[in-house]
Short mmCIF file of C-alpha atoms (C1' of nucleotides) and ligand atoms in Angstrom, two decimals:
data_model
loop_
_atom_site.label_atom_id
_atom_site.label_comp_id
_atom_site.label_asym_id
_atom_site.label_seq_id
_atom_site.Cartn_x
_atom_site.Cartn_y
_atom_site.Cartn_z
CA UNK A 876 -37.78 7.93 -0.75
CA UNK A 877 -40.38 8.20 2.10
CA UNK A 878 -38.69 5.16 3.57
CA UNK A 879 -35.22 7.59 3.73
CA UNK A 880 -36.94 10.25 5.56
CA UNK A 881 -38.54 7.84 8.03
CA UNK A 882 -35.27 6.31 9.15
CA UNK A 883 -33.83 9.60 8.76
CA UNK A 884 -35.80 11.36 11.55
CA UNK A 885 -36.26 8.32 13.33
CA UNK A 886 -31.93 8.34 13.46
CA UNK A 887 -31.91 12.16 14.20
CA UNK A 888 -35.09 12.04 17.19
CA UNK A 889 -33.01 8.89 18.95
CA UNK A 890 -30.09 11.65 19.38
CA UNK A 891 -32.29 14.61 19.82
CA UNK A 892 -31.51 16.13 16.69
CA UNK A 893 -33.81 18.09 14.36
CA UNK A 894 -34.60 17.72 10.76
CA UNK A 895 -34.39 21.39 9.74
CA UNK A 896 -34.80 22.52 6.86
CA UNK A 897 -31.07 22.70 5.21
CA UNK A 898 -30.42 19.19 6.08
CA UNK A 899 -33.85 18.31 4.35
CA UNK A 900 -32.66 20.49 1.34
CA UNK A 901 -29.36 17.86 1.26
CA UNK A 902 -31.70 14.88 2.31
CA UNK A 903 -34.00 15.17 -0.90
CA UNK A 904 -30.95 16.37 -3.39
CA UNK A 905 -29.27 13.09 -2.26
CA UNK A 906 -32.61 10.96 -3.13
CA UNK A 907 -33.11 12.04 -5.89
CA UNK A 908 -30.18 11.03 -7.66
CA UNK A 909 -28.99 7.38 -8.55
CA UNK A 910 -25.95 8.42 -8.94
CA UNK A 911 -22.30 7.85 -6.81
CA UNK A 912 -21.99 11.37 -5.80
CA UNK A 913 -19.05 13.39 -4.06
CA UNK A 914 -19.84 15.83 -1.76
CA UNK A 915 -18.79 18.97 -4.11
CA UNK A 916 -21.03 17.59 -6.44
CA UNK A 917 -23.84 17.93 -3.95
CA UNK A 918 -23.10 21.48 -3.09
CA UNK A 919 -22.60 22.91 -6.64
CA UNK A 920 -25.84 21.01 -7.76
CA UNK A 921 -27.44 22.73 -4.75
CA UNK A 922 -26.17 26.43 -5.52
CA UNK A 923 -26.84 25.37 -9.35
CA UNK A 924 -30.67 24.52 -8.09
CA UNK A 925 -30.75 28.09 -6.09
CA UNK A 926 -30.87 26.41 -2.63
CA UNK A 927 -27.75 26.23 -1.61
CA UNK A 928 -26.13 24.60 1.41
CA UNK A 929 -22.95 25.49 3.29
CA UNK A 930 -19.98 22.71 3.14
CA UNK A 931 -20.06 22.73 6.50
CA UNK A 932 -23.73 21.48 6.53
CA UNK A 933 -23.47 19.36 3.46
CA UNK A 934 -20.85 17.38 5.13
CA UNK A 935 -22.30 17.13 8.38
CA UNK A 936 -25.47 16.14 6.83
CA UNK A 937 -23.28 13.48 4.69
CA UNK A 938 -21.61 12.39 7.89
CA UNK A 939 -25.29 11.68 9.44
CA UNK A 940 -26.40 9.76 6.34
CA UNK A 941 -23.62 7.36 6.88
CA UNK A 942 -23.64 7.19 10.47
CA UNK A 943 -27.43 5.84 10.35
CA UNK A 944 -26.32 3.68 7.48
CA UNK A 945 -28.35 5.50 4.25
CA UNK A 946 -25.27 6.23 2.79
CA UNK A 947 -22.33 4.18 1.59
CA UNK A 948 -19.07 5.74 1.53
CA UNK A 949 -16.39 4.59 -1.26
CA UNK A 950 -12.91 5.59 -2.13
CA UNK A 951 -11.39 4.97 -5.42
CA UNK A 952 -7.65 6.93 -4.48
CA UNK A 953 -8.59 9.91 -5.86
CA UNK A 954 -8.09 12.23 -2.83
CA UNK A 955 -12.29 12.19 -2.38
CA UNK A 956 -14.72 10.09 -1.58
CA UNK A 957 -18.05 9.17 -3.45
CA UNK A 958 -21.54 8.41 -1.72
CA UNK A 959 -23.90 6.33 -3.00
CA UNK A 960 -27.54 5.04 -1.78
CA UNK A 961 -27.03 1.91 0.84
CA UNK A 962 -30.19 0.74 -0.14
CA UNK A 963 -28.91 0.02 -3.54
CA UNK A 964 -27.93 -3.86 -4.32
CA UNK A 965 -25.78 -4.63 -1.07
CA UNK A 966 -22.30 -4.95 -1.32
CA UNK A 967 -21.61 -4.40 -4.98
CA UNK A 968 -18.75 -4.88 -6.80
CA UNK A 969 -17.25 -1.51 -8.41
CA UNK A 970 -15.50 -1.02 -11.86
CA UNK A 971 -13.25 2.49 -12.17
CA UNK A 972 -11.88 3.35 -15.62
CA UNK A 973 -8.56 5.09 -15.29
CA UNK A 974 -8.91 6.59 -18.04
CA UNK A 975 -12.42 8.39 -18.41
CA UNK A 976 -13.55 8.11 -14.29
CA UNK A 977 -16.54 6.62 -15.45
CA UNK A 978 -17.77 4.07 -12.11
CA UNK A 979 -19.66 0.83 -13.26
CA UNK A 980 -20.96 -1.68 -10.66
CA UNK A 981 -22.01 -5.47 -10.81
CA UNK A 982 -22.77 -7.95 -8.38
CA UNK A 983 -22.02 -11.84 -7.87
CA UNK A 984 -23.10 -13.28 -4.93
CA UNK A 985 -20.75 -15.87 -5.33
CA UNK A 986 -17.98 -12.68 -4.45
CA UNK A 987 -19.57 -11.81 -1.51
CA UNK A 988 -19.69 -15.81 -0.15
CA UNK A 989 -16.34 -16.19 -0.43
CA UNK A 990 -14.73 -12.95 1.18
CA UNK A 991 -17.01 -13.87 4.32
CA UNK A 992 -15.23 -17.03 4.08
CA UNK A 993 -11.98 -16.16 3.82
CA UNK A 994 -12.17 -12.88 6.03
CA UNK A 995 -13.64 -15.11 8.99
CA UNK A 996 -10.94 -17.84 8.43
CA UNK A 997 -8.15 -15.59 9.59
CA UNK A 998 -10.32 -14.49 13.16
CA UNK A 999 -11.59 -10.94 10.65
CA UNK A 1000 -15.21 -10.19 11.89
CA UNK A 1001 -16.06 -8.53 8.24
CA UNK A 1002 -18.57 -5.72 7.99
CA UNK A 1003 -18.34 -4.26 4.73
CA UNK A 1004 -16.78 -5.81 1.60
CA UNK A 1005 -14.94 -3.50 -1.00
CA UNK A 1006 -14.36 -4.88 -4.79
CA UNK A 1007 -12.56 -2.76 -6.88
CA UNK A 1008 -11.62 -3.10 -10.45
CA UNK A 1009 -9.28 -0.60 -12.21
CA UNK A 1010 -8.68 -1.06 -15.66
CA UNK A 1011 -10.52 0.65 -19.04
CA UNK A 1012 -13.89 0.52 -19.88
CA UNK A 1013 -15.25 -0.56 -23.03
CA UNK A 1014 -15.66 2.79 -24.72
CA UNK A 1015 -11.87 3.52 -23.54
CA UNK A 1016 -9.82 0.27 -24.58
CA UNK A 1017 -12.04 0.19 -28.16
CA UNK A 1018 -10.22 4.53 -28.08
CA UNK A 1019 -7.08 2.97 -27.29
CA UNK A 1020 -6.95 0.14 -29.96
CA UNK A 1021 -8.45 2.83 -32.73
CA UNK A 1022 -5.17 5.31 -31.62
CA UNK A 1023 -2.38 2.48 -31.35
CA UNK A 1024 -3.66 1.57 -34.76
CA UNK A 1025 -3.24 4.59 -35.90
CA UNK A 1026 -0.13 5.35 -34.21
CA UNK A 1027 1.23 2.40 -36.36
CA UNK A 1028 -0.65 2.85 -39.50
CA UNK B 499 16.70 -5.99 -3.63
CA UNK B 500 18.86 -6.19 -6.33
CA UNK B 501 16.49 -6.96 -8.77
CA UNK B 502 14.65 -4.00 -7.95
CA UNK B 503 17.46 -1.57 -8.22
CA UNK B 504 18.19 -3.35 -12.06
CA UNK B 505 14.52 -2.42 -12.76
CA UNK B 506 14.96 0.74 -11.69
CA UNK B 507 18.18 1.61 -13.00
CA UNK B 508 16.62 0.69 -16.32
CA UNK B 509 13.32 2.16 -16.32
CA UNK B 510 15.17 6.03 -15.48
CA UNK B 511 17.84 5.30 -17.95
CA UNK B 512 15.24 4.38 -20.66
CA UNK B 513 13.63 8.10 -19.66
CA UNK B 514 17.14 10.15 -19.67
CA UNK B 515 17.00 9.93 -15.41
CA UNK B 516 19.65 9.40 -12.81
CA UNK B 517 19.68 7.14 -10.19
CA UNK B 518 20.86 10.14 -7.50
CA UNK B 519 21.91 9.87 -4.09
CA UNK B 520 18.32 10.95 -2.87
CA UNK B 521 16.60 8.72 -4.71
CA UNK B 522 19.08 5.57 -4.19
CA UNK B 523 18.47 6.70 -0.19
CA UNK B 524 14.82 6.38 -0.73
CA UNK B 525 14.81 2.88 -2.79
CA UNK B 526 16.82 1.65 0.03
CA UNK B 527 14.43 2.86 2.58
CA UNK B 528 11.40 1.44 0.82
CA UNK B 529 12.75 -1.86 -0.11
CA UNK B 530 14.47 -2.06 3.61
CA UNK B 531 10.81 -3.27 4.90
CA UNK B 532 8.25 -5.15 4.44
CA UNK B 533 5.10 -3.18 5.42
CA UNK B 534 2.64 -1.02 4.37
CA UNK B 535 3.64 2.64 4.39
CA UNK B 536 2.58 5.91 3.82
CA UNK B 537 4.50 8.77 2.33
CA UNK B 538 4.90 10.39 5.94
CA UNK B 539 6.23 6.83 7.36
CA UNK B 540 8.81 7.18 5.14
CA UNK B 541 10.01 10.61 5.27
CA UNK B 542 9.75 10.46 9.25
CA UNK B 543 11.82 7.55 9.06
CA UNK B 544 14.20 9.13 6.31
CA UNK B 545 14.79 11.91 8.73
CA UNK B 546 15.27 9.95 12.08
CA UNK B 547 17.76 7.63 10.53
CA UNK B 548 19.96 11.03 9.18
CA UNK B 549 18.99 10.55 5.81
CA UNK B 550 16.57 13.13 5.04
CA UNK B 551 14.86 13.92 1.51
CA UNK B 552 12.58 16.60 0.86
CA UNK B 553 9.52 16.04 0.98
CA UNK B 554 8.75 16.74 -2.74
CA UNK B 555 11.53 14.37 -3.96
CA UNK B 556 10.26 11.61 -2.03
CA UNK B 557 6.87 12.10 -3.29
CA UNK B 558 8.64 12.19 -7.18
CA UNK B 559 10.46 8.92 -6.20
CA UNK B 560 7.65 7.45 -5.17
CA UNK B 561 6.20 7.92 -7.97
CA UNK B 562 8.67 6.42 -10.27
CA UNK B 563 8.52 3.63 -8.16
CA UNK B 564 4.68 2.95 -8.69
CA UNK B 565 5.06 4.14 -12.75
CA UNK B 566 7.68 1.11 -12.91
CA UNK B 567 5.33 -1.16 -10.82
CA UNK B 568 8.12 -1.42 -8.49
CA UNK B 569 5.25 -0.23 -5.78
CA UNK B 570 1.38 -0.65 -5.66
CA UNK B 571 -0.92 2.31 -4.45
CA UNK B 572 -3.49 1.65 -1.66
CA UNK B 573 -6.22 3.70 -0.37
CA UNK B 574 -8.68 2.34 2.80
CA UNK B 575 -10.52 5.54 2.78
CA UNK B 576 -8.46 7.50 5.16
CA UNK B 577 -6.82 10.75 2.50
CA UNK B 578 -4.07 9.19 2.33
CA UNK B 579 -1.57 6.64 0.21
CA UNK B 580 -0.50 3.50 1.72
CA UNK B 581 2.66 1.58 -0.54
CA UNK B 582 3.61 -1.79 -0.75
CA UNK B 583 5.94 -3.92 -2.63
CA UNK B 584 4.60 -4.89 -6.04
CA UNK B 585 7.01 -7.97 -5.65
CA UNK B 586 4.67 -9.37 -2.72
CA UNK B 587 2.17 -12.08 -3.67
CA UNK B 588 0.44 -10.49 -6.72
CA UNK B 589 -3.35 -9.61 -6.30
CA UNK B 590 -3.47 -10.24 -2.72
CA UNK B 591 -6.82 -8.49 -0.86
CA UNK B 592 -6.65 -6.82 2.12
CA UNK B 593 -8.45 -6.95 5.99
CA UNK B 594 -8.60 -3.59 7.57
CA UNK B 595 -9.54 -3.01 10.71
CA UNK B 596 -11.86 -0.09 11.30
CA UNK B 597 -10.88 -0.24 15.56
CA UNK B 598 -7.50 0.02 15.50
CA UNK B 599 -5.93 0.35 11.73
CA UNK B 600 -4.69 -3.03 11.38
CA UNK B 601 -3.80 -4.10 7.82
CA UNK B 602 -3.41 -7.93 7.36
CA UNK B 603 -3.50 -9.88 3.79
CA UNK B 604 -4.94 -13.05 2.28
CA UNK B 605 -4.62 -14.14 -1.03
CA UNK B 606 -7.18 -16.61 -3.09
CA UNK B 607 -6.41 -17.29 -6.59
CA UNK B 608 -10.52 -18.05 -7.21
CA UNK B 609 -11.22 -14.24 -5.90
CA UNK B 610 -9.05 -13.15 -8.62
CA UNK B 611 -10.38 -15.60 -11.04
CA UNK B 612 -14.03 -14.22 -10.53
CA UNK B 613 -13.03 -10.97 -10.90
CA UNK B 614 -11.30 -11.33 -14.09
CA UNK B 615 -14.22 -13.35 -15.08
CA UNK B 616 -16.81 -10.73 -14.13
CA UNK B 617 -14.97 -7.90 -15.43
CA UNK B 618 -14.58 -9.12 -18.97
CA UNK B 619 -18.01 -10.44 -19.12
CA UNK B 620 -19.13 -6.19 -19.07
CA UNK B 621 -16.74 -5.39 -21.27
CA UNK B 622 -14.04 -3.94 -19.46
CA UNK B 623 -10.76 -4.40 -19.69
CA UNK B 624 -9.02 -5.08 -16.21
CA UNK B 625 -5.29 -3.59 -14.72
CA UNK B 626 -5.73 -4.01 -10.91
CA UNK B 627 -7.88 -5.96 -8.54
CA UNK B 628 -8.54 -4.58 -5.27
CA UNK B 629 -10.30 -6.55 -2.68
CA UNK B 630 -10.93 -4.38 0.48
CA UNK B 631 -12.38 -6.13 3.58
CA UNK B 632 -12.87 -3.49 6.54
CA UNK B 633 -14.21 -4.91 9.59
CA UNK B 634 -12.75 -5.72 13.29
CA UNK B 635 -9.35 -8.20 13.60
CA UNK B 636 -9.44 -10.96 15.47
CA UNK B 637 -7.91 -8.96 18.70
CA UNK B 638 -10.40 -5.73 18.39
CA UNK B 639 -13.85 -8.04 18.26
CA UNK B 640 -12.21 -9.67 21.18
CA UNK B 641 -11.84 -6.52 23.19
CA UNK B 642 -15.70 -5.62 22.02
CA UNK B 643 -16.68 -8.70 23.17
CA UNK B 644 -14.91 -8.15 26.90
CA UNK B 645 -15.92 -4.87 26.91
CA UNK B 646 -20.05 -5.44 25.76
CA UNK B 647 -19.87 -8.28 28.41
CA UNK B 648 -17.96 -5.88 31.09
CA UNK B 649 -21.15 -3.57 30.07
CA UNK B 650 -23.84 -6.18 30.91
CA UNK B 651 -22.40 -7.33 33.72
"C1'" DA C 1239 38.98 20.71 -18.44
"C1'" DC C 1240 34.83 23.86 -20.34
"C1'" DT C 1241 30.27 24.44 -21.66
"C1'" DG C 1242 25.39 24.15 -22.27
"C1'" DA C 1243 21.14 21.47 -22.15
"C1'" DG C 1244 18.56 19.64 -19.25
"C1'" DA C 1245 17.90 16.73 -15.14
"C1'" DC C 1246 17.68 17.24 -9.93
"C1'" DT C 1247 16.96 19.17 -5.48
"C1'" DG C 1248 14.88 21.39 -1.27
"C1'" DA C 1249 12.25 25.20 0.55
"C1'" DG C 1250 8.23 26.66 0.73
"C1'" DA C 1251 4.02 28.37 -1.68
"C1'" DC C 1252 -0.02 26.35 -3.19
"C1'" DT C 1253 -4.29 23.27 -3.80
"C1'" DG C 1254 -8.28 20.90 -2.59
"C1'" DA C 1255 -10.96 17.83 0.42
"C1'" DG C 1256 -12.49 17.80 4.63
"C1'" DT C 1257 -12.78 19.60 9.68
"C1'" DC C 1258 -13.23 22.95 13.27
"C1'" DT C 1259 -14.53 27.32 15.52
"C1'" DC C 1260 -17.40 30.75 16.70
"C1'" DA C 1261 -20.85 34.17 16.95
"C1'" DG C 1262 -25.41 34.57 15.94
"C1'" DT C 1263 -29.99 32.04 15.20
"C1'" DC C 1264 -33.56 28.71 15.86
"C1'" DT C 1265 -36.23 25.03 18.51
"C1'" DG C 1266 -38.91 23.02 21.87
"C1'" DG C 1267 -39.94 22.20 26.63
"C1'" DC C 1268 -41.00 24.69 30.79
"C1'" DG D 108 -41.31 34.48 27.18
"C1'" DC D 109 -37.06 32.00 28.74
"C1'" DC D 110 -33.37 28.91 28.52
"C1'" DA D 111 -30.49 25.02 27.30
"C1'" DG D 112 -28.87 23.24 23.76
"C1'" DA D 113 -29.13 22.24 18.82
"C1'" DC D 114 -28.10 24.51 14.22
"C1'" DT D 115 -26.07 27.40 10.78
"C1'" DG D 116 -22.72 29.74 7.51
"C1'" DA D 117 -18.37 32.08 7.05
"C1'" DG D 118 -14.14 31.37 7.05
"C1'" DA D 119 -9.93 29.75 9.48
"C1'" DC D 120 -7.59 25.63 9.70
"C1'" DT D 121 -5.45 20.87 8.72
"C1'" DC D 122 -3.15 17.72 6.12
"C1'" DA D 123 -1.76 14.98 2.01
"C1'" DG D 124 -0.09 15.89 -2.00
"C1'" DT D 125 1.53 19.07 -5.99
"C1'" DC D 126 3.89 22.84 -8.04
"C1'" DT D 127 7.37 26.53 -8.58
"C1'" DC D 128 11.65 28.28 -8.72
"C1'" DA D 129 16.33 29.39 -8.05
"C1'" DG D 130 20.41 27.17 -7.42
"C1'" DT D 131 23.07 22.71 -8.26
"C1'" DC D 132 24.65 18.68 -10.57
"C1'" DT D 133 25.53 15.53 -14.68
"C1'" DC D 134 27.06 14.33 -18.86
"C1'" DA D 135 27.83 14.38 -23.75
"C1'" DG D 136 30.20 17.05 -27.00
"C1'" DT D 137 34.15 19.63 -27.70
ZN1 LIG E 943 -13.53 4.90 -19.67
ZN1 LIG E 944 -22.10 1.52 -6.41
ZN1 LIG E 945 -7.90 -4.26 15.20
ZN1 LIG E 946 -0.66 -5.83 0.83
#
DNA sequence: ACTGAGACTGAGACTGAGTCTCAGTCTGGC
DNA sequence: GCCAGACTGAGACTCAGTCTCAGTCTCAGT
């Protein structure tokens, strides 16, 4: 976490910005979950924890975080997107139950290998990779084979 | 294109729905190309070709379309819906270009392989693959490239 | 043909995530 | 202290997508 804040004001002095004290607020809310986040989850946990934030601020902190790479931006096409830490395992693979929202990740290098290949084949100069997998968790398909059994039964 | 308007037919008939005029005009329009659309490209282009449909019955249609898996939902992170024929190569991934909004395709059957592979192997039970590669085409790094060295020089 | 249930439509109100504006405040260098 | 310019929160705004509703159409049953 002290390596965040480093490259955090380090980011912010090289464009003569300041790290005041809302954007710290957002800066140590965001580190201190492990979580993938979205950004109305940040501000109600921050009015929730009685230091609260306005959107404008939490988003324009958010934007920062991205822009000097801390954050990871992600978009499952549900009309939001969800942060999470860049300095977790690079260029993880996601899994999205449909049904229950829940976000899984896992990682195979082996994945990562051969979208470089392929993206560079056709002339793509790749700079972030993006696995998805919809489907139904375990906890969801064992609900779904207990109710079609008992739709039948 | 006639297959799709069989499947169609079929799947509103089996729900006690009519294949109206709008939403003939709209399969037409949507099976008429080839591309990657949004909502808006298609009601735009409804309404410039003297065919228009509301906006909330194209959204409906659309709808059907993708709950018959006539069409495939994509999302690169930018609020909004891109479409594409289900028909096309199955489980293809995707290149977008972050400079200029690009979308090109590639399809390897070992990606999809892997990530049927990994998915099962934690339990979950997959629907959809989605491979997103966002990066620069080949035209966009070449313009960086001219441009950096324009820069230097 | 007539009728009623219920499907269909377009206009436009609404929602919700995210952005922008602006007036007032804070910061840091002089 | 003074000033340029960064910062903030409130709330207006945008834009994709959804919902509502009154009026229309369809079709099976008569
Ligand atoms: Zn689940
Ligand atoms: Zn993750
Ligand atoms: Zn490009
Ligand atoms: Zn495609």
């Amino acid at each position: 976490m002290g390596d965040e804040v480093q490259i955090f004001e380090d980011y912010l002095r090289k464009h003569s910005l300041h790290l005041t004290a809302p954007r710290e607020t957002v800066l140590h809310a965001v580190f201190g979950t492990h979580e993938h986040f979205t950004a109305d989850d940040l501000i109600a946990h921050l009015q929730r924890a009685g230091t609260p934030v306005s959107k404008a601020t939490v988003y324009r902190t958010l934007s920062l975080l991205s822009e000097c790479s801390l954050l990871i931006e992600h978009d499952f096409g549900q009309g939001k997107k969800y942060y999470e830490h860049a300095s977790e395992l690079q260029h993880h693979g996601h899994l999205y139950c449909s049904d229950c929202g829940r976000i899984s990740e896992f990682y195979d290098p082996r994945l990562n290998a051969l979208q470089d290949k392929i993206a560079r084949q056709e002339g793509f100069e790749p700079v972030q990779f993006a696995v998805k997998i919809y489907g139904r968790c375990a906890d969801c398909a064992a609900k779904r084979v207990r109710r079609d059994a008992g739709a039948i039964g």
